[in-house]
Amino acid sequence: MAHLALYRAWRPQTFQDMVGQQHIVQTLQNAIREDRLSHAYLFSGPRGTGKTSAAKILSKAVNCERGPAIEPCNECAQCTRITSGSVMDVVEIDAASNRGVEEIRDIRDKVKYAPTEVRRKVYIIDEVHMLTTEAFNALLKTLEEPPGHVMFVLATTEPHKLPPTIISRCQRFEFRRVSLEEQAGLMREICAEEGIVAEDDALKYIARLSDGGMRDALSLLDQISSFTGGQVTLDHAVEATGGLPAEQFGRLASAIRGGDVSAVLREIDDMMRAGKSADKCLEQLMHYFRDLLLAQLAPDAGGSSGRVADPEQLKEMAASFDRGRLFAIIDLLNRYQNEMKYAAHPQTMFEIALLKLCSAKDGASSGPPSSVTPTTEGSSGETARLQMRVAELERKLDAVVKNGVPAAAGGGGPSASLGGSGSSGGRSSFGGGQAAKPVRSRVKLDSFLASQGTPNHGQALSKWPQILQRVKEERVTVHAWLVDGEPVAYADDTMLVAFRNTIHRETTEKPANKSMIEGVISSILGHPSTLATVMQKEWQEAVAGAAGNAGGEAAAGEELRLVHEDGGESSREPWIDEAVRMFGEQLVEIKD
């Protein structure tokens, strides 16, 4: 037999050929032996694990001339014809291309007629999750009360997309991924039968790439053996599948560990000249560092490690990396892999990711993983963040001493945000010990207005693009909210950002988001800094008011405020307050 189309030649023809699915095979054989077959089965699991093959074997077992038997003979006329697909009572339907209600109605109309050639009609619907809602509704009644001579076998890789009403009317079997050892063992037998000379390392490499799918493994083996003329070595397997050799991973990891930018760029250049894709290289590199991490955390994991390299070759390299740094490297590579999907120049993103790993070689903690925050900011960024938090707590304490009430979330000075919440618990104690709603926060803008034109003001605002880029690298979702804002002033180590949209401003003001942004600002500016926010319209009114009252005391005492729901006095009409209470401030616009 020529070693071409190995999967078609070695496709399972009996239940005993089903590799790695012994629990399903035993259940189905017992049901056939005891004549307790269900009218509908649902086979779900990853691709290439034998769902459709099991459905055809089941259809042969129940219709075999020598059966029903726990194994089809594959010799009688019925078995051979079902294998070739020439029995009109055993119908295989691809739901991806026949997903409409008309096809299902046609099945519903035909199931009531008895089979003409075999014992039982069998409908195999592959990729059943692709059916439309109307088609599922048409199939539902047939599954609920089918004739006794009909059996349905539904196969899918995404069972969560099926309606619960369909799933509840089927016996469900979960096909699992085939283990690396089982795949390598079967491929070894096939190579012996087909006259293919294959190295064990090459077979294990193919099994790792197939991700538990026997069909994919045999297809890769067929491809590589055709490429090499029947001589399958590890180098041939890596070259034929477009992968990277383990030695190249080792060189890249060594260069990253030592911060050798020139070596990293040379390796990237070699990959690109060899025709490798940047996104695939980054994905495989991330799996390599994952293997290094597993070599540290679970050296005896066996088959669960070594996706792109032999686990034995990983131990020495893993010992030279700090555990915290491995977490940080995997986190950064995963982040750049997500961004690479939308990048116009993936190779540039790949280069930036590796160069950033080189520049952050001292940034990871040496403590246990639980104490590690995956970040590339380094120890200097952590120090700046801690100094910023200390300064914020000092401002809150000053506000308590001066005002006798809890300071707002942003502090009592100019760093407090307009419309910020109350104390950390969101409650203040007033008469009777009742928990009042957040107090109204007032912020004096004179220091921000006076800072216009000063050197510190201009230097701080000029670094806003760098701040945005760093925030995007840290957390792209926060960047999406922050980009709506525009820096308008910098005073007393506080950057004031004016927003056009209230929702964007409120999301930015959330403690976790604000803390991260303040850490970035402190790192870029080189000293602890805080963030304050204001609506753009209010800032423009403040600037206009300051210009109109230049030289007067009114400008010096200019205050802006945003009124929250509270129990205090309000200068608005009662019906306005009622509208705000009913619909929320975001939906109420007040016009004179």
mmCIF file with all atom_site columns, N, CA, C and O in Angstrom, residues 180-181 200-208 234 245-247 249 287-320:
data_model
loop_
_atom_site.group_PDB
_atom_site.id
_atom_site.type_symbol
_atom_site.label_atom_id
_atom_site.label_alt_id
_atom_site.label_comp_id
_atom_site.label_asym_id
_atom_site.label_entity_id
_atom_site.label_seq_id
_atom_site.pdbx_PDB_ins_code
_atom_site.Cartn_x
_atom_site.Cartn_y
_atom_site.Cartn_z
_atom_site.occupancy
_atom_site.B_iso_or_equiv
_atom_site.pdbx_formal_charge
_atom_site.auth_seq_id
_atom_site.auth_comp_id
_atom_site.auth_asym_id
_atom_site.auth_atom_id
_atom_site.pdbx_PDB_model_num
ATOM 1   N N  . LEU A 1 180 ? -0.556 11.700 23.763 1.00 0.00 ? 180 LEU A N  1
ATOM 2   C CA . LEU A 1 180 ? 0.647  11.711 22.930 1.00 0.00 ? 180 LEU A CA 1
ATOM 3   C C  . LEU A 1 180 ? 1.194  10.298 22.762 1.00 0.00 ? 180 LEU A C  1
ATOM 4   O O  . LEU A 1 180 ? 1.620  9.912  21.657 1.00 0.00 ? 180 LEU A O  1
ATOM 5   N N  . GLU A 1 181 ? 1.185  9.496  23.819 1.00 0.00 ? 181 GLU A N  1
ATOM 6   C CA . GLU A 1 181 ? 1.721  8.146  23.733 1.00 0.00 ? 181 GLU A CA 1
ATOM 7   C C  . GLU A 1 181 ? 0.888  7.271  22.800 1.00 0.00 ? 181 GLU A C  1
ATOM 8   O O  . GLU A 1 181 ? 1.437  6.487  22.005 1.00 0.00 ? 181 GLU A O  1
ATOM 9   N N  . ASP A 1 200 ? 11.513 8.264  16.606 1.00 0.00 ? 200 ASP A N  1
ATOM 10  C CA . ASP A 1 200 ? 10.545 8.444  17.690 1.00 0.00 ? 200 ASP A CA 1
ATOM 11  C C  . ASP A 1 200 ? 10.349 9.919  18.026 1.00 0.00 ? 200 ASP A C  1
ATOM 12  O O  . ASP A 1 200 ? 9.226  10.355 18.310 1.00 0.00 ? 200 ASP A O  1
ATOM 13  N N  . ASP A 1 201 ? 11.432 10.696 18.005 1.00 0.00 ? 201 ASP A N  1
ATOM 14  C CA . ASP A 1 201 ? 11.325 12.128 18.298 1.00 0.00 ? 201 ASP A CA 1
ATOM 15  C C  . ASP A 1 201 ? 10.441 12.824 17.269 1.00 0.00 ? 201 ASP A C  1
ATOM 16  O O  . ASP A 1 201 ? 9.678  13.737 17.604 1.00 0.00 ? 201 ASP A O  1
ATOM 17  N N  . ALA A 1 202 ? 10.540 12.391 16.007 1.00 0.00 ? 202 ALA A N  1
ATOM 18  C CA . ALA A 1 202 ? 9.708  12.986 14.954 1.00 0.00 ? 202 ALA A CA 1
ATOM 19  C C  . ALA A 1 202 ? 8.238  12.653 15.171 1.00 0.00 ? 202 ALA A C  1
ATOM 20  O O  . ALA A 1 202 ? 7.362  13.514 15.010 1.00 0.00 ? 202 ALA A O  1
ATOM 21  N N  . LEU A 1 203 ? 7.951  11.399 15.561 1.00 0.00 ? 203 LEU A N  1
ATOM 22  C CA . LEU A 1 203 ? 6.562  11.007 15.803 1.00 0.00 ? 203 LEU A CA 1
ATOM 23  C C  . LEU A 1 203 ? 5.983  11.760 16.995 1.00 0.00 ? 203 LEU A C  1
ATOM 24  O O  . LEU A 1 203 ? 4.816  12.187 16.973 1.00 0.00 ? 203 LEU A O  1
ATOM 25  N N  . LYS A 1 204 ? 6.785  11.957 18.044 1.00 0.00 ? 204 LYS A N  1
ATOM 26  C CA . LYS A 1 204 ? 6.305  12.715 19.196 1.00 0.00 ? 204 LYS A CA 1
ATOM 27  C C  . LYS A 1 204 ? 6.076  14.178 18.829 1.00 0.00 ? 204 LYS A C  1
ATOM 28  O O  . LYS A 1 204 ? 5.126  14.809 19.297 1.00 0.00 ? 204 LYS A O  1
ATOM 29  N N  . TYR A 1 205 ? 6.938  14.716 17.983 1.00 0.00 ? 205 TYR A N  1
ATOM 30  C CA . TYR A 1 205 ? 6.764  16.109 17.538 1.00 0.00 ? 205 TYR A CA 1
ATOM 31  C C  . TYR A 1 205 ? 5.458  16.256 16.751 1.00 0.00 ? 205 TYR A C  1
ATOM 32  O O  . TYR A 1 205 ? 4.703  17.206 16.946 1.00 0.00 ? 205 TYR A O  1
ATOM 33  N N  . ILE A 1 206 ? 5.193  15.297 15.873 1.00 0.00 ? 206 ILE A N  1
ATOM 34  C CA . ILE A 1 206 ? 3.940  15.326 15.087 1.00 0.00 ? 206 ILE A CA 1
ATOM 35  C C  . ILE A 1 206 ? 2.742  15.222 16.020 1.00 0.00 ? 206 ILE A C  1
ATOM 36  O O  . ILE A 1 206 ? 1.734  15.923 15.858 1.00 0.00 ? 206 ILE A O  1
ATOM 37  N N  . ALA A 1 207 ? 2.841  14.354 17.023 1.00 0.00 ? 207 ALA A N  1
ATOM 38  C CA . ALA A 1 207 ? 1.727  14.183 17.963 1.00 0.00 ? 207 ALA A CA 1
ATOM 39  C C  . ALA A 1 207 ? 1.476  15.467 18.731 1.00 0.00 ? 207 ALA A C  1
ATOM 40  O O  . ALA A 1 207 ? 0.320  15.834 18.984 1.00 0.00 ? 207 ALA A O  1
ATOM 41  N N  . ARG A 1 208 ? 2.551  16.183 19.123 1.00 0.00 ? 208 ARG A N  1
ATOM 42  C CA . ARG A 1 208 ? 2.356  17.447 19.843 1.00 0.00 ? 208 ARG A CA 1
ATOM 43  C C  . ARG A 1 208 ? 1.650  18.469 18.958 1.00 0.00 ? 208 ARG A C  1
ATOM 44  O O  . ARG A 1 208 ? 0.772  19.200 19.403 1.00 0.00 ? 208 ARG A O  1
ATOM 45  N N  . LEU A 1 234 ? 13.334 14.197 12.793 1.00 0.00 ? 234 LEU A N  1
ATOM 46  C CA . LEU A 1 234 ? 12.833 15.369 13.507 1.00 0.00 ? 234 LEU A CA 1
ATOM 47  C C  . LEU A 1 234 ? 13.094 16.642 12.725 1.00 0.00 ? 234 LEU A C  1
ATOM 48  O O  . LEU A 1 234 ? 12.227 17.521 12.630 1.00 0.00 ? 234 LEU A O  1
ATOM 49  N N  . PRO A 1 245 ? 13.280 24.835 15.000 1.00 0.00 ? 245 PRO A N  1
ATOM 50  C CA . PRO A 1 245 ? 14.015 23.800 15.733 1.00 0.00 ? 245 PRO A CA 1
ATOM 51  C C  . PRO A 1 245 ? 14.231 24.197 17.183 1.00 0.00 ? 245 PRO A C  1
ATOM 52  O O  . PRO A 1 245 ? 14.293 25.387 17.523 1.00 0.00 ? 245 PRO A O  1
ATOM 53  N N  . ALA A 1 246 ? 14.356 23.184 18.038 1.00 0.00 ? 246 ALA A N  1
ATOM 54  C CA . ALA A 1 246 ? 14.528 23.450 19.459 1.00 0.00 ? 246 ALA A CA 1
ATOM 55  C C  . ALA A 1 246 ? 15.786 24.255 19.730 1.00 0.00 ? 246 ALA A C  1
ATOM 56  O O  . ALA A 1 246 ? 15.831 25.058 20.666 1.00 0.00 ? 246 ALA A O  1
ATOM 57  N N  . GLU A 1 247 ? 16.830 24.051 18.887 1.00 0.00 ? 247 GLU A N  1
ATOM 58  C CA . GLU A 1 247 ? 18.064 24.803 19.103 1.00 0.00 ? 247 GLU A CA 1
ATOM 59  C C  . GLU A 1 247 ? 17.844 26.295 18.922 1.00 0.00 ? 247 GLU A C  1
ATOM 60  O O  . GLU A 1 247 ? 18.435 27.123 19.621 1.00 0.00 ? 247 GLU A O  1
ATOM 61  N N  . PHE A 1 249 ? 15.023 27.914 19.470 1.00 0.00 ? 249 PHE A N  1
ATOM 62  C CA . PHE A 1 249 ? 14.337 28.384 20.676 1.00 0.00 ? 249 PHE A CA 1
ATOM 63  C C  . PHE A 1 249 ? 15.340 28.613 21.801 1.00 0.00 ? 249 PHE A C  1
ATOM 64  O O  . PHE A 1 249 ? 15.261 29.598 22.538 1.00 0.00 ? 249 PHE A O  1
ATOM 65  N N  . HIS A 1 287 ? 4.798  29.060 23.615 1.00 0.00 ? 287 HIS A N  1
ATOM 66  C CA . HIS A 1 287 ? 4.682  27.679 24.081 1.00 0.00 ? 287 HIS A CA 1
ATOM 67  C C  . HIS A 1 287 ? 6.014  27.174 24.644 1.00 0.00 ? 287 HIS A C  1
ATOM 68  O O  . HIS A 1 287 ? 6.039  26.386 25.590 1.00 0.00 ? 287 HIS A O  1
ATOM 69  N N  . TYR A 1 288 ? 7.123  27.640 24.061 1.00 0.00 ? 288 TYR A N  1
ATOM 70  C CA . TYR A 1 288 ? 8.439  27.221 24.565 1.00 0.00 ? 288 TYR A CA 1
ATOM 71  C C  . TYR A 1 288 ? 8.645  27.730 25.991 1.00 0.00 ? 288 TYR A C  1
ATOM 72  O O  . TYR A 1 288 ? 9.100  26.984 26.868 1.00 0.00 ? 288 TYR A O  1
ATOM 73  N N  . PHE A 1 289 ? 8.319  29.006 26.240 1.00 0.00 ? 289 PHE A N  1
ATOM 74  C CA . PHE A 1 289 ? 8.465  29.537 27.587 1.00 0.00 ? 289 PHE A CA 1
ATOM 75  C C  . PHE A 1 289 ? 7.459  28.884 28.541 1.00 0.00 ? 289 PHE A C  1
ATOM 76  O O  . PHE A 1 289 ? 7.731  28.737 29.730 1.00 0.00 ? 289 PHE A O  1
ATOM 77  N N  . ARG A 1 290 ? 6.310  28.510 28.021 1.00 0.00 ? 290 ARG A N  1
ATOM 78  C CA . ARG A 1 290 ? 5.356  27.738 28.847 1.00 0.00 ? 290 ARG A CA 1
ATOM 79  C C  . ARG A 1 290 ? 5.975  26.420 29.262 1.00 0.00 ? 290 ARG A C  1
ATOM 80  O O  . ARG A 1 290 ? 5.839  25.979 30.411 1.00 0.00 ? 290 ARG A O  1
ATOM 81  N N  . ASP A 1 291 ? 6.709  25.773 28.335 1.00 0.00 ? 291 ASP A N  1
ATOM 82  C CA . ASP A 1 291 ? 7.374  24.528 28.674 1.00 0.00 ? 291 ASP A CA 1
ATOM 83  C C  . ASP A 1 291 ? 8.471  24.739 29.715 1.00 0.00 ? 291 ASP A C  1
ATOM 84  O O  . ASP A 1 291 ? 8.677  23.900 30.590 1.00 0.00 ? 291 ASP A O  1
ATOM 85  N N  . LEU A 1 292 ? 9.183  25.873 29.610 1.00 0.00 ? 292 LEU A N  1
ATOM 86  C CA . LEU A 1 292 ? 10.195 26.184 30.618 1.00 0.00 ? 292 LEU A CA 1
ATOM 87  C C  . LEU A 1 292 ? 9.548  26.333 32.000 1.00 0.00 ? 292 LEU A C  1
ATOM 88  O O  . LEU A 1 292 ? 10.088 25.859 33.012 1.00 0.00 ? 292 LEU A O  1
ATOM 89  N N  . LEU A 1 293 ? 8.399  26.985 32.022 1.00 0.00 ? 293 LEU A N  1
ATOM 90  C CA . LEU A 1 293 ? 7.704  27.171 33.298 1.00 0.00 ? 293 LEU A CA 1
ATOM 91  C C  . LEU A 1 293 ? 7.249  25.836 33.875 1.00 0.00 ? 293 LEU A C  1
ATOM 92  O O  . LEU A 1 293 ? 7.378  25.585 35.070 1.00 0.00 ? 293 LEU A O  1
ATOM 93  N N  . LEU A 1 294 ? 6.717  24.953 33.017 1.00 0.00 ? 294 LEU A N  1
ATOM 94  C CA . LEU A 1 294 ? 6.295  23.637 33.486 1.00 0.00 ? 294 LEU A CA 1
ATOM 95  C C  . LEU A 1 294 ? 7.490  22.810 33.947 1.00 0.00 ? 294 LEU A C  1
ATOM 96  O O  . LEU A 1 294 ? 7.374  22.013 34.881 1.00 0.00 ? 294 LEU A O  1
ATOM 97  N N  . ALA A 1 295 ? 8.628  22.996 33.300 1.00 0.00 ? 295 ALA A N  1
ATOM 98  C CA . ALA A 1 295 ? 9.822  22.267 33.716 1.00 0.00 ? 295 ALA A CA 1
ATOM 99  C C  . ALA A 1 295 ? 10.245 22.667 35.126 1.00 0.00 ? 295 ALA A C  1
ATOM 100 O O  . ALA A 1 295 ? 10.855 21.872 35.841 1.00 0.00 ? 295 ALA A O  1
ATOM 101 N N  . GLN A 1 296 ? 9.922  23.912 35.518 1.00 0.00 ? 296 GLN A N  1
ATOM 102 C CA . GLN A 1 296 ? 10.210 24.358 36.880 1.00 0.00 ? 296 GLN A CA 1
ATOM 103 C C  . GLN A 1 296 ? 9.139  23.894 37.866 1.00 0.00 ? 296 GLN A C  1
ATOM 104 O O  . GLN A 1 296 ? 9.435  23.355 38.926 1.00 0.00 ? 296 GLN A O  1
ATOM 105 N N  . LEU A 1 297 ? 7.874  24.106 37.504 1.00 0.00 ? 297 LEU A N  1
ATOM 106 C CA . LEU A 1 297 ? 6.783  23.849 38.434 1.00 0.00 ? 297 LEU A CA 1
ATOM 107 C C  . LEU A 1 297 ? 6.404  22.374 38.514 1.00 0.00 ? 297 LEU A C  1
ATOM 108 O O  . LEU A 1 297 ? 6.012  21.889 39.574 1.00 0.00 ? 297 LEU A O  1
ATOM 109 N N  . ALA A 1 298 ? 6.475  21.666 37.380 1.00 0.00 ? 298 ALA A N  1
ATOM 110 C CA . ALA A 1 298 ? 6.060  20.250 37.350 1.00 0.00 ? 298 ALA A CA 1
ATOM 111 C C  . ALA A 1 298 ? 7.041  19.460 36.492 1.00 0.00 ? 298 ALA A C  1
ATOM 112 O O  . ALA A 1 298 ? 6.722  19.075 35.360 1.00 0.00 ? 298 ALA A O  1
ATOM 113 N N  . PRO A 1 299 ? 8.254  19.220 37.000 1.00 0.00 ? 299 PRO A N  1
ATOM 114 C CA . PRO A 1 299 ? 9.258  18.519 36.187 1.00 0.00 ? 299 PRO A CA 1
ATOM 115 C C  . PRO A 1 299 ? 8.860  17.096 35.820 1.00 0.00 ? 299 PRO A C  1
ATOM 116 O O  . PRO A 1 299 ? 9.386  16.535 34.857 1.00 0.00 ? 299 PRO A O  1
ATOM 117 N N  . ASP A 1 300 ? 7.927  16.496 36.564 1.00 0.00 ? 300 ASP A N  1
ATOM 118 C CA . ASP A 1 300 ? 7.514  15.119 36.292 1.00 0.00 ? 300 ASP A CA 1
ATOM 119 C C  . ASP A 1 300 ? 6.173  15.055 35.564 1.00 0.00 ? 300 ASP A C  1
ATOM 120 O O  . ASP A 1 300 ? 5.487  14.027 35.602 1.00 0.00 ? 300 ASP A O  1
ATOM 121 N N  . ALA A 1 301 ? 5.797  16.172 34.904 1.00 0.00 ? 301 ALA A N  1
ATOM 122 C CA . ALA A 1 301 ? 4.484  16.219 34.248 1.00 0.00 ? 301 ALA A CA 1
ATOM 123 C C  . ALA A 1 301 ? 4.395  15.265 33.081 1.00 0.00 ? 301 ALA A C  1
ATOM 124 O O  . ALA A 1 301 ? 3.313  14.862 32.678 1.00 0.00 ? 301 ALA A O  1
ATOM 125 N N  . GLY A 1 302 ? 5.524  14.905 32.481 1.00 0.00 ? 302 GLY A N  1
ATOM 126 C CA . GLY A 1 302 ? 5.505  13.928 31.388 1.00 0.00 ? 302 GLY A CA 1
ATOM 127 C C  . GLY A 1 302 ? 4.901  14.492 30.119 1.00 0.00 ? 302 GLY A C  1
ATOM 128 O O  . GLY A 1 302 ? 5.343  15.483 29.576 1.00 0.00 ? 302 GLY A O  1
ATOM 129 N N  . GLY A 1 303 ? 3.814  13.842 29.646 1.00 0.00 ? 303 GLY A N  1
ATOM 130 C CA . GLY A 1 303 ? 3.240  14.205 28.355 1.00 0.00 ? 303 GLY A CA 1
ATOM 131 C C  . GLY A 1 303 ? 2.598  15.558 28.320 1.00 0.00 ? 303 GLY A C  1
ATOM 132 O O  . GLY A 1 303 ? 2.326  16.086 27.256 1.00 0.00 ? 303 GLY A O  1
ATOM 133 N N  . SER A 1 304 ? 2.285  16.165 29.472 1.00 0.00 ? 304 SER A N  1
ATOM 134 C CA . SER A 1 304 ? 1.628  17.466 29.455 1.00 0.00 ? 304 SER A CA 1
ATOM 135 C C  . SER A 1 304 ? 2.584  18.585 29.114 1.00 0.00 ? 304 SER A C  1
ATOM 136 O O  . SER A 1 304 ? 2.160  19.702 28.877 1.00 0.00 ? 304 SER A O  1
ATOM 137 N N  . SER A 1 305 ? 3.897  18.325 29.141 1.00 0.00 ? 305 SER A N  1
ATOM 138 C CA . SER A 1 305 ? 4.873  19.355 28.807 1.00 0.00 ? 305 SER A CA 1
ATOM 139 C C  . SER A 1 305 ? 5.544  19.008 27.494 1.00 0.00 ? 305 SER A C  1
ATOM 140 O O  . SER A 1 305 ? 5.304  17.972 26.892 1.00 0.00 ? 305 SER A O  1
ATOM 141 N N  . GLY A 1 306 ? 6.418  19.901 27.052 1.00 0.00 ? 306 GLY A N  1
ATOM 142 C CA . GLY A 1 306 ? 7.173  19.631 25.839 1.00 0.00 ? 306 GLY A CA 1
ATOM 143 C C  . GLY A 1 306 ? 6.377  19.766 24.580 1.00 0.00 ? 306 GLY A C  1
ATOM 144 O O  . GLY A 1 306 ? 6.411  18.903 23.714 1.00 0.00 ? 306 GLY A O  1
ATOM 145 N N  . ARG A 1 307 ? 5.642  20.852 24.426 1.00 0.00 ? 307 ARG A N  1
ATOM 146 C CA . ARG A 1 307 ? 4.829  21.020 23.222 1.00 0.00 ? 307 ARG A CA 1
ATOM 147 C C  . ARG A 1 307 ? 5.701  21.249 21.994 1.00 0.00 ? 307 ARG A C  1
ATOM 148 O O  . ARG A 1 307 ? 5.462  20.691 20.940 1.00 0.00 ? 307 ARG A O  1
ATOM 149 N N  . VAL A 1 308 ? 6.723  22.091 22.099 1.00 0.00 ? 308 VAL A N  1
ATOM 150 C CA . VAL A 1 308 ? 7.569  22.411 20.954 1.00 0.00 ? 308 VAL A CA 1
ATOM 151 C C  . VAL A 1 308 ? 9.011  22.011 21.201 1.00 0.00 ? 308 VAL A C  1
ATOM 152 O O  . VAL A 1 308 ? 9.879  22.327 20.399 1.00 0.00 ? 308 VAL A O  1
ATOM 153 N N  . ALA A 1 309 ? 9.331  21.354 22.271 1.00 0.00 ? 309 ALA A N  1
ATOM 154 C CA . ALA A 1 309 ? 10.691 20.918 22.552 1.00 0.00 ? 309 ALA A CA 1
ATOM 155 C C  . ALA A 1 309 ? 10.644 19.728 23.494 1.00 0.00 ? 309 ALA A C  1
ATOM 156 O O  . ALA A 1 309 ? 9.687  19.530 24.240 1.00 0.00 ? 309 ALA A O  1
ATOM 157 N N  . ASP A 1 310 ? 11.688 18.923 23.447 1.00 0.00 ? 310 ASP A N  1
ATOM 158 C CA . ASP A 1 310 ? 11.784 17.774 24.330 1.00 0.00 ? 310 ASP A CA 1
ATOM 159 C C  . ASP A 1 310 ? 11.942 18.246 25.768 1.00 0.00 ? 310 ASP A C  1
ATOM 160 O O  . ASP A 1 310 ? 12.822 19.051 26.063 1.00 0.00 ? 310 ASP A O  1
ATOM 161 N N  . PRO A 1 311 ? 11.107 17.734 26.696 1.00 0.00 ? 311 PRO A N  1
ATOM 162 C CA . PRO A 1 311 ? 11.204 18.192 28.093 1.00 0.00 ? 311 PRO A CA 1
ATOM 163 C C  . PRO A 1 311 ? 12.588 18.009 28.696 1.00 0.00 ? 311 PRO A C  1
ATOM 164 O O  . PRO A 1 311 ? 13.010 18.793 29.536 1.00 0.00 ? 311 PRO A O  1
ATOM 165 N N  . GLU A 1 312 ? 13.319 16.964 28.249 1.00 0.00 ? 312 GLU A N  1
ATOM 166 C CA . GLU A 1 312 ? 14.647 16.744 28.797 1.00 0.00 ? 312 GLU A CA 1
ATOM 167 C C  . GLU A 1 312 ? 15.601 17.875 28.443 1.00 0.00 ? 312 GLU A C  1
ATOM 168 O O  . GLU A 1 312 ? 16.531 18.176 29.180 1.00 0.00 ? 312 GLU A O  1
ATOM 169 N N  . GLN A 1 313 ? 15.379 18.497 27.293 1.00 0.00 ? 313 GLN A N  1
ATOM 170 C CA . GLN A 1 313 ? 16.252 19.591 26.870 1.00 0.00 ? 313 GLN A CA 1
ATOM 171 C C  . GLN A 1 313 ? 15.882 20.921 27.519 1.00 0.00 ? 313 GLN A C  1
ATOM 172 O O  . GLN A 1 313 ? 16.597 21.904 27.370 1.00 0.00 ? 313 GLN A O  1
ATOM 173 N N  . LEU A 1 314 ? 14.773 20.936 28.230 1.00 0.00 ? 314 LEU A N  1
ATOM 174 C CA . LEU A 1 314 ? 14.309 22.190 28.818 1.00 0.00 ? 314 LEU A CA 1
ATOM 175 C C  . LEU A 1 314 ? 14.854 22.424 30.231 1.00 0.00 ? 314 LEU A C  1
ATOM 176 O O  . LEU A 1 314 ? 14.875 23.563 30.693 1.00 0.00 ? 314 LEU A O  1
ATOM 177 N N  . LYS A 1 315 ? 15.258 21.364 30.903 1.00 0.00 ? 315 LYS A N  1
ATOM 178 C CA . LYS A 1 315 ? 15.582 21.500 32.325 1.00 0.00 ? 315 LYS A CA 1
ATOM 179 C C  . LYS A 1 315 ? 16.715 22.483 32.571 1.00 0.00 ? 315 LYS A C  1
ATOM 180 O O  . LYS A 1 315 ? 16.640 23.330 33.463 1.00 0.00 ? 315 LYS A O  1
ATOM 181 N N  . GLU A 1 316 ? 17.792 22.377 31.792 1.00 0.00 ? 316 GLU A N  1
ATOM 182 C CA . GLU A 1 316 ? 18.945 23.261 31.996 1.00 0.00 ? 316 GLU A CA 1
ATOM 183 C C  . GLU A 1 316 ? 18.569 24.710 31.725 1.00 0.00 ? 316 GLU A C  1
ATOM 184 O O  . GLU A 1 316 ? 18.931 25.615 32.486 1.00 0.00 ? 316 GLU A O  1
ATOM 185 N N  . MET A 1 317 ? 17.811 24.940 30.635 1.00 0.00 ? 317 MET A N  1
ATOM 186 C CA . MET A 1 317 ? 17.401 26.316 30.313 1.00 0.00 ? 317 MET A CA 1
ATOM 187 C C  . MET A 1 317 ? 16.434 26.844 31.359 1.00 0.00 ? 317 MET A C  1
ATOM 188 O O  . MET A 1 317 ? 16.509 28.019 31.763 1.00 0.00 ? 317 MET A O  1
ATOM 189 N N  . ALA A 1 318 ? 15.518 26.009 31.840 1.00 0.00 ? 318 ALA A N  1
ATOM 190 C CA . ALA A 1 318 ? 14.538 26.457 32.836 1.00 0.00 ? 318 ALA A CA 1
ATOM 191 C C  . ALA A 1 318 ? 15.215 26.865 34.126 1.00 0.00 ? 318 ALA A C  1
ATOM 192 O O  . ALA A 1 318 ? 14.778 27.810 34.806 1.00 0.00 ? 318 ALA A O  1
ATOM 193 N N  . ALA A 1 319 ? 16.303 26.167 34.492 1.00 0.00 ? 319 ALA A N  1
ATOM 194 C CA . ALA A 1 319 ? 16.994 26.489 35.744 1.00 0.00 ? 319 ALA A CA 1
ATOM 195 C C  . ALA A 1 319 ? 17.658 27.859 35.708 1.00 0.00 ? 319 ALA A C  1
ATOM 196 O O  . ALA A 1 319 ? 17.907 28.459 36.759 1.00 0.00 ? 319 ALA A O  1
ATOM 197 N N  . SER A 1 320 ? 17.927 28.383 34.500 1.00 0.00 ? 320 SER A N  1
ATOM 198 C CA . SER A 1 320 ? 18.606 29.679 34.398 1.00 0.00 ? 320 SER A CA 1
ATOM 199 C C  . SER A 1 320 ? 17.641 30.856 34.408 1.00 0.00 ? 320 SER A C  1
ATOM 200 O O  . SER A 1 320 ? 18.076 32.004 34.379 1.00 0.00 ? 320 SER A O  1
#
